[in-house]
Coordinates of C-alpha atoms and ligand atoms in Angstrom, one line a residue:
M702 CA -22.1 -41.0 -28.5
T703 CA -23.7 -42.5 -25.3
S704 CA -22.5 -45.4 -23.7
P705 CA -23.4 -47.6 -20.6
N706 CA -19.8 -47.3 -19.8
D707 CA -19.9 -43.3 -19.2
D708 CA -21.4 -43.5 -15.8
E709 CA -21.2 -47.2 -14.8
T710 CA -19.1 -50.3 -15.2
P711 CA -20.4 -52.9 -18.0
R712 CA -20.7 -55.3 -14.9
S713 CA -23.2 -53.2 -12.9
F714 CA -24.9 -52.2 -16.2
E715 CA -25.2 -56.3 -16.8
E716 CA -26.5 -56.8 -13.3
L717 CA -29.3 -54.0 -13.7
I718 CA -30.5 -55.7 -16.6
R719 CA -30.6 -59.1 -15.1
R720 CA -32.7 -57.7 -12.1
L721 CA -35.1 -55.4 -14.2
P722 CA -38.7 -56.8 -13.8
K723 CA -39.2 -57.5 -17.5
V724 CA -42.3 -58.4 -19.6
E725 CA -42.0 -60.9 -22.6
L726 CA -44.5 -60.4 -25.3
H727 CA -43.5 -62.4 -28.4
L728 CA -42.3 -65.7 -27.3
H729 CA -43.7 -69.1 -29.1
L730 CA -43.7 -71.5 -26.3
E731 CA -43.0 -74.5 -29.1
G732 CA -39.8 -72.4 -29.7
T733 CA -38.9 -72.9 -26.1
L734 CA -38.2 -76.5 -26.8
E735 CA -34.7 -77.3 -25.6
P736 CA -32.7 -80.1 -27.6
E737 CA -32.6 -82.1 -24.1
M738 CA -36.2 -82.0 -23.4
A739 CA -36.9 -83.0 -27.3
F740 CA -34.9 -86.1 -26.8
A741 CA -36.7 -86.8 -23.3
L742 CA -40.2 -86.4 -25.0
A743 CA -39.1 -88.3 -28.0
E744 CA -37.9 -91.2 -25.9
R745 CA -41.2 -90.9 -23.6
N746 CA -43.7 -90.8 -26.6
G747 CA -41.6 -93.5 -28.9
V748 CA -41.0 -90.8 -31.4
R749 CA -37.8 -91.0 -33.8
L750 CA -35.8 -88.2 -34.1
R751 CA -33.6 -87.4 -37.4
F752 CA -30.9 -86.7 -35.2
P753 CA -28.7 -89.2 -33.2
T754 CA -27.9 -87.0 -30.3
V755 CA -28.6 -83.8 -28.4
E756 CA -25.3 -82.3 -29.7
T757 CA -26.3 -83.0 -33.5
L758 CA -29.6 -81.6 -32.9
R759 CA -28.0 -78.6 -31.6
S760 CA -25.5 -78.5 -34.3
A761 CA -28.3 -78.2 -36.9
Y762 CA -29.2 -74.7 -35.3
A763 CA -27.6 -72.8 -38.1
F764 CA -30.3 -71.2 -40.0
R765 CA -30.1 -69.4 -43.7
D766 CA -33.7 -67.7 -43.5
L767 CA -37.0 -68.0 -41.7
Q768 CA -38.1 -71.1 -43.6
S769 CA -34.9 -72.9 -43.1
F770 CA -35.6 -72.2 -39.1
L771 CA -39.3 -73.0 -39.4
D772 CA -38.8 -76.5 -41.2
L773 CA -36.7 -77.7 -38.3
Y774 CA -39.2 -76.0 -35.8
Y775 CA -41.9 -78.1 -37.1
E776 CA -40.2 -81.3 -37.5
S777 CA -38.8 -81.0 -33.6
I778 CA -42.7 -80.4 -32.4
A779 CA -43.2 -83.9 -33.5
V780 CA -42.4 -85.0 -29.9
L781 CA -45.2 -83.0 -28.1
R782 CA -48.1 -85.4 -28.0
T783 CA -49.7 -85.4 -24.7
E784 CA -51.3 -83.0 -22.3
R785 CA -48.1 -83.6 -19.7
D786 CA -45.7 -82.8 -22.4
F787 CA -47.5 -79.4 -23.2
Y788 CA -47.6 -78.9 -19.4
Q789 CA -43.8 -79.5 -19.0
L790 CA -42.8 -77.4 -21.7
T791 CA -45.0 -74.3 -20.4
R792 CA -43.6 -75.1 -16.9
A793 CA -39.8 -75.3 -18.0
Y794 CA -40.1 -71.8 -19.8
L795 CA -41.9 -70.3 -16.7
E796 CA -39.2 -71.5 -14.2
R797 CA -36.7 -70.0 -16.4
A798 CA -38.6 -66.7 -17.0
A799 CA -39.1 -66.5 -13.2
G800 CA -35.3 -66.6 -12.8
E801 CA -34.7 -63.8 -15.2
H802 CA -37.2 -61.5 -13.3
I803 CA -39.7 -61.9 -16.1
R804 CA -42.9 -60.6 -14.3
H805 CA -45.5 -60.8 -16.9
A806 CA -45.3 -63.1 -20.4
E807 CA -47.7 -63.0 -23.0
L808 CA -47.0 -66.4 -24.9
F809 CA -48.0 -67.7 -28.5
F810 CA -48.8 -71.3 -29.4
D811 CA -49.4 -72.9 -32.8
P812 CA -52.2 -75.1 -32.5
Q813 CA -52.4 -76.1 -36.1
S814 CA -48.9 -77.5 -35.9
H815 CA -50.4 -80.1 -33.4
T816 CA -53.8 -80.7 -34.8
R817 CA -52.7 -81.3 -38.3
R818 CA -50.5 -84.1 -36.5
G819 CA -53.6 -85.5 -34.6
V820 CA -53.0 -84.1 -31.4
P821 CA -56.4 -82.5 -30.4
F822 CA -56.6 -78.8 -29.4
G823 CA -58.0 -79.6 -26.1
T824 CA -54.6 -81.5 -25.3
V825 CA -52.6 -78.9 -26.2
I826 CA -54.4 -75.9 -24.3
E827 CA -55.2 -77.9 -21.4
G828 CA -51.5 -78.6 -20.5
I829 CA -50.4 -75.2 -21.5
H830 CA -53.3 -73.4 -19.2
Q831 CA -52.5 -75.8 -16.3
A832 CA -48.9 -74.6 -16.2
L833 CA -49.9 -71.0 -16.6
V834 CA -52.7 -71.2 -13.6
E835 CA -49.5 -72.8 -11.5
G836 CA -46.9 -70.3 -12.6
E837 CA -49.2 -67.3 -11.7
S838 CA -50.0 -68.9 -8.0
D839 CA -46.3 -70.2 -7.4
L840 CA -44.0 -67.9 -9.2
G841 CA -45.9 -64.8 -9.2
I842 CA -45.5 -64.6 -13.0
T843 CA -48.9 -63.2 -14.9
T844 CA -49.5 -64.6 -18.3
R845 CA -51.7 -64.2 -21.3
L846 CA -52.0 -66.7 -24.1
I847 CA -52.2 -65.9 -27.6
M848 CA -53.2 -68.5 -30.3
C849 CA -51.5 -68.1 -33.8
F850 CA -52.6 -69.0 -37.1
L851 CA -50.2 -70.5 -39.3
R852 CA -50.1 -68.0 -42.5
D853 CA -48.7 -70.6 -44.8
L854 CA -51.8 -73.0 -44.3
S855 CA -55.5 -72.0 -45.9
Y856 CA -57.7 -69.3 -44.5
K857 CA -60.3 -72.4 -44.3
E858 CA -57.8 -73.9 -41.7
A859 CA -57.2 -70.8 -39.7
A860 CA -61.4 -70.6 -39.6
A861 CA -61.2 -74.0 -38.2
A862 CA -58.8 -73.7 -35.7
L863 CA -60.7 -70.8 -34.6
R864 CA -64.0 -72.8 -34.2
E865 CA -61.6 -75.3 -32.0
A866 CA -60.6 -72.6 -29.9
L867 CA -64.2 -71.2 -29.0
P868 CA -64.7 -73.8 -26.1
Y869 CA -61.3 -72.5 -24.7
R870 CA -62.3 -68.8 -25.1
E871 CA -61.6 -67.7 -21.3
W872 CA -58.2 -68.9 -21.6
L873 CA -57.0 -67.0 -24.7
I874 CA -56.5 -63.1 -24.8
G875 CA -56.1 -63.1 -28.6
V876 CA -55.0 -64.3 -31.9
G877 CA -51.8 -64.1 -33.7
L878 CA -50.3 -64.5 -37.5
D879 CA -47.2 -66.3 -37.7
S880 CA -45.1 -69.1 -39.9
A881 CA -43.6 -68.3 -43.3
E882 CA -44.3 -64.7 -44.1
L883 CA -43.3 -64.3 -47.8
G884 CA -45.9 -64.7 -50.2
H885 CA -48.3 -65.1 -47.1
P886 CA -50.2 -61.8 -46.8
P887 CA -52.3 -60.7 -44.1
S888 CA -55.4 -60.0 -46.6
A889 CA -55.7 -63.6 -46.9
F890 CA -57.0 -63.8 -43.1
T891 CA -59.2 -60.7 -43.0
A892 CA -62.5 -62.7 -42.1
V893 CA -60.9 -64.8 -39.7
F894 CA -59.5 -62.2 -37.9
A895 CA -63.0 -60.3 -38.0
A896 CA -64.4 -63.1 -36.6
A897 CA -62.0 -63.2 -33.6
R898 CA -62.4 -59.8 -33.0
A899 CA -66.1 -60.2 -32.4
Q900 CA -65.5 -62.7 -29.7
G901 CA -63.6 -59.9 -28.1
L902 CA -60.1 -61.7 -28.9
R903 CA -57.2 -58.9 -29.0
V904 CA -55.0 -58.8 -32.2
V905 CA -51.4 -59.2 -33.1
A906 CA -49.6 -60.5 -36.4
H907 CA -46.3 -60.9 -37.4
A908 CA -45.4 -58.5 -40.1
G909 CA -42.3 -56.8 -41.5
E910 CA -39.9 -59.5 -40.3
E911 CA -38.8 -60.6 -43.8
G912 CA -42.0 -59.4 -45.7
P913 CA -42.4 -55.9 -47.0
P914 CA -44.2 -52.9 -45.3
E915 CA -47.3 -53.4 -47.0
Y916 CA -47.9 -56.6 -44.9
I917 CA -47.6 -54.3 -41.9
W918 CA -50.2 -51.8 -43.4
E919 CA -52.5 -55.0 -44.0
A920 CA -52.2 -56.2 -40.8
L921 CA -53.3 -52.8 -39.4
D922 CA -55.8 -52.1 -41.6
L923 CA -57.2 -55.4 -42.9
L924 CA -56.7 -57.5 -39.6
G925 CA -57.0 -54.7 -36.9
A926 CA -53.6 -55.4 -35.4
E927 CA -52.8 -53.7 -32.1
R928 CA -49.1 -54.7 -31.8
I929 CA -46.9 -55.7 -34.6
D930 CA -44.6 -58.6 -34.1
H931 CA -41.2 -57.9 -35.6
G932 CA -42.0 -55.1 -37.8
V933 CA -38.6 -53.7 -38.3
R934 CA -39.1 -53.5 -42.0
C935 CA -41.2 -50.6 -41.2
L936 CA -38.4 -48.2 -41.4
E937 CA -38.4 -48.4 -45.2
D938 CA -41.6 -46.3 -45.3
P939 CA -41.8 -43.1 -43.8
A940 CA -45.5 -42.7 -44.2
L941 CA -45.9 -46.0 -42.2
V942 CA -43.6 -45.0 -39.4
S943 CA -45.4 -41.8 -39.1
R944 CA -48.8 -43.9 -38.6
L945 CA -47.4 -46.4 -36.1
A946 CA -46.1 -43.6 -34.0
A947 CA -48.9 -41.4 -34.4
E948 CA -51.2 -44.7 -32.8
H949 CA -48.4 -45.8 -30.9
V950 CA -48.6 -49.0 -32.2
P951 CA -45.9 -51.2 -30.2
L952 CA -43.5 -53.4 -32.3
T953 CA -42.0 -56.7 -30.5
V954 CA -38.7 -56.9 -31.7
C955 CA -36.4 -60.0 -31.2
P956 CA -32.5 -59.1 -32.0
L957 CA -31.3 -62.4 -31.5
S958 CA -33.9 -63.9 -33.8
N959 CA -33.5 -61.3 -36.2
L960 CA -29.6 -62.3 -36.2
H961 CA -29.9 -65.9 -36.4
L962 CA -32.4 -65.8 -39.2
R963 CA -30.5 -63.2 -40.9
V964 CA -33.0 -60.4 -41.1
V965 CA -29.9 -58.5 -39.8
A966 CA -26.3 -59.2 -41.0
S967 CA -25.0 -58.3 -37.4
L968 CA -26.5 -56.9 -34.3
E969 CA -24.4 -53.7 -34.7
D970 CA -26.6 -53.3 -37.6
H971 CA -29.9 -53.5 -35.8
P972 CA -32.3 -50.9 -36.5
L973 CA -33.7 -51.0 -32.8
R974 CA -32.1 -47.6 -31.8
S975 CA -33.8 -46.2 -35.4
L976 CA -37.0 -47.4 -34.1
L977 CA -36.8 -45.7 -30.8
E978 CA -35.4 -42.4 -32.6
A979 CA -38.5 -42.5 -34.6
G980 CA -40.8 -42.3 -31.8
L981 CA -42.0 -46.2 -31.9
C982 CA -42.6 -48.1 -28.9
A983 CA -40.2 -50.7 -29.4
T984 CA -39.8 -53.7 -26.9
I985 CA -37.3 -56.6 -26.7
N986 CA -38.2 -60.2 -26.9
S987 CA -37.1 -63.6 -27.6
D988 CA -39.1 -65.4 -30.3
D989 CA -37.8 -69.0 -30.1
P990 CA -35.0 -68.8 -27.5
A991 CA -34.3 -72.4 -27.5
Y992 CA -32.9 -72.0 -31.2
F993 CA -31.6 -68.2 -31.2
G994 CA -29.0 -68.7 -28.5
G995 CA -30.6 -66.9 -25.8
Y996 CA -33.9 -66.1 -23.5
L997 CA -35.0 -62.7 -22.8
T998 CA -32.3 -61.1 -20.8
D999 CA -29.6 -62.7 -23.2
N1000 CA -31.4 -60.3 -26.0
F1001 CA -31.4 -57.4 -23.6
L1002 CA -27.7 -58.2 -23.0
A1003 CA -26.7 -58.8 -26.7
I1004 CA -28.4 -55.6 -28.0
A1005 CA -27.4 -53.4 -25.4
R1006 CA -23.7 -54.2 -25.8
A1007 CA -24.1 -54.1 -29.7
L1008 CA -25.8 -50.9 -29.6
R1009 CA -23.9 -49.5 -26.7
L1010 CA -27.5 -48.5 -25.4
T1011 CA -27.5 -46.5 -22.5
R1012 CA -29.5 -47.3 -19.0
A1013 CA -32.2 -44.9 -19.9
E1014 CA -32.6 -46.5 -23.2
V1015 CA -32.9 -50.2 -21.5
V1016 CA -35.4 -48.6 -18.9
T1017 CA -37.5 -47.2 -21.8
L1018 CA -37.4 -50.6 -23.6
V1019 CA -38.6 -52.1 -20.4
R1020 CA -41.4 -49.6 -19.6
N1021 CA -42.5 -49.8 -23.6
S1022 CA -43.5 -53.4 -22.8
Y1023 CA -45.4 -52.5 -20.0
Q1024 CA -47.2 -50.0 -22.0
A1025 CA -47.7 -52.4 -24.8
A1026 CA -48.8 -55.7 -22.6
F1027 CA -52.4 -56.7 -22.4
I1028 CA -52.9 -55.9 -18.8
D1029 CA -55.2 -53.8 -16.8
E1030 CA -53.9 -50.2 -15.2
P1031 CA -53.3 -51.8 -11.5
R1032 CA -50.9 -54.6 -12.8
R1033 CA -49.2 -51.7 -15.1
R1034 CA -48.9 -49.9 -11.8
Q1035 CA -47.5 -52.7 -10.2
L1036 CA -44.8 -53.4 -12.5
E1037 CA -44.0 -49.9 -12.6
D1038 CA -43.6 -49.8 -8.7
E1039 CA -41.2 -52.8 -9.1
L1040 CA -39.3 -51.2 -11.8
I1041 CA -38.7 -48.1 -9.3
T1042 CA -37.8 -50.4 -6.3
A1043 CA -35.5 -52.2 -8.7
L1044 CA -33.7 -49.1 -9.9
R1045 CA -33.2 -47.7 -6.4
S1046 CA -31.4 -50.8 -5.5
M1047 CA -29.3 -50.5 -8.4
P1048 CA -27.3 -47.1 -7.6
Ligands
LIG1347 N1 -42.8 -69.2 -35.8 C1 -42.2 -69.4 -34.8 N2 -41.2 -68.2 -34.8 C2 -41.6 -67.5 -36.0 C3 -41.0 -66.2 -36.4 N3 -39.7 -65.9 -35.8 N4 -41.7 -65.7 -37.5 C4 -42.6 -66.3 -38.0 N5 -43.2 -67.4 -37.3 C5 -42.7 -68.0 -36.5
LIG1348 ZN1 -42.3 -64.8 -33.7

């Protein structure tokens, strides 16, 4: 049994995790909406929230499953109305990320959750994009933007969302698939992902969070997914694990999300180490950090503690995220150089 405590104190191990140059590959911008900001935006925009106070809203963050979370997530999104709101939401995340030594982030947003409330696609993406441009210049964080299709809406609505996105094609790196997974297999979206690929967009998809391994096969074979978001249920299918390992398909794993949505009963039961031992390119991410009790560093700290990860395993997870990111080789080398520097400065 390996332990971080074998050759260093828990404190220095935690400090190492805090200081490592990290990459975030699975984060929903709308999932960074903290209750304080939700209330401030509600007041500014004249939107009434069902909860009287920040504390009562926060105390509603107890979820049975993915759907019970999504119900509150979509409800709270109602406070986001103007370009300035989307700018502030994104800026707040980037400032926090900079403080956590996150050096590159690939961010999801859910345009259909806004356009269906009458907020134009352009309002959403203009606000986000402005914050990303500024974040790169003043915080030094490189970013990519991925628009997700809501899989519990129709294929036709996804196709309409893609059409609305095309004038902003250059601001996007790719498309993803999210929202309620069970009963909404990737196969329904084959044609819209083909159309996105024809535009040169990269492809990721949530699969195998609550849904079965078949959804991961479909995401790979029918959508052309290059990364699988979550994917933890792949372990139920050895042939699928072999395929993911052989093709180096990364998994963006989100430990605190899995705990809060009851995908796992406890972090001690989380299958992360099994994924690594199976030769998979697993990465650590935060999903919807405002709702799940922690941002990226918190996810690393919690899973490292629960599984008694070694320093080498943590470094592997960080390096996996460099490999899995949609970045060019010079940027990958820069991150690797920063990692070496950080490791040298932490004996
Ligand atoms: N949308 C926001 N968070 C999600 C998650 N964890 N799974 C599916 N859809 C989501
Ligand atoms: Zn997610």
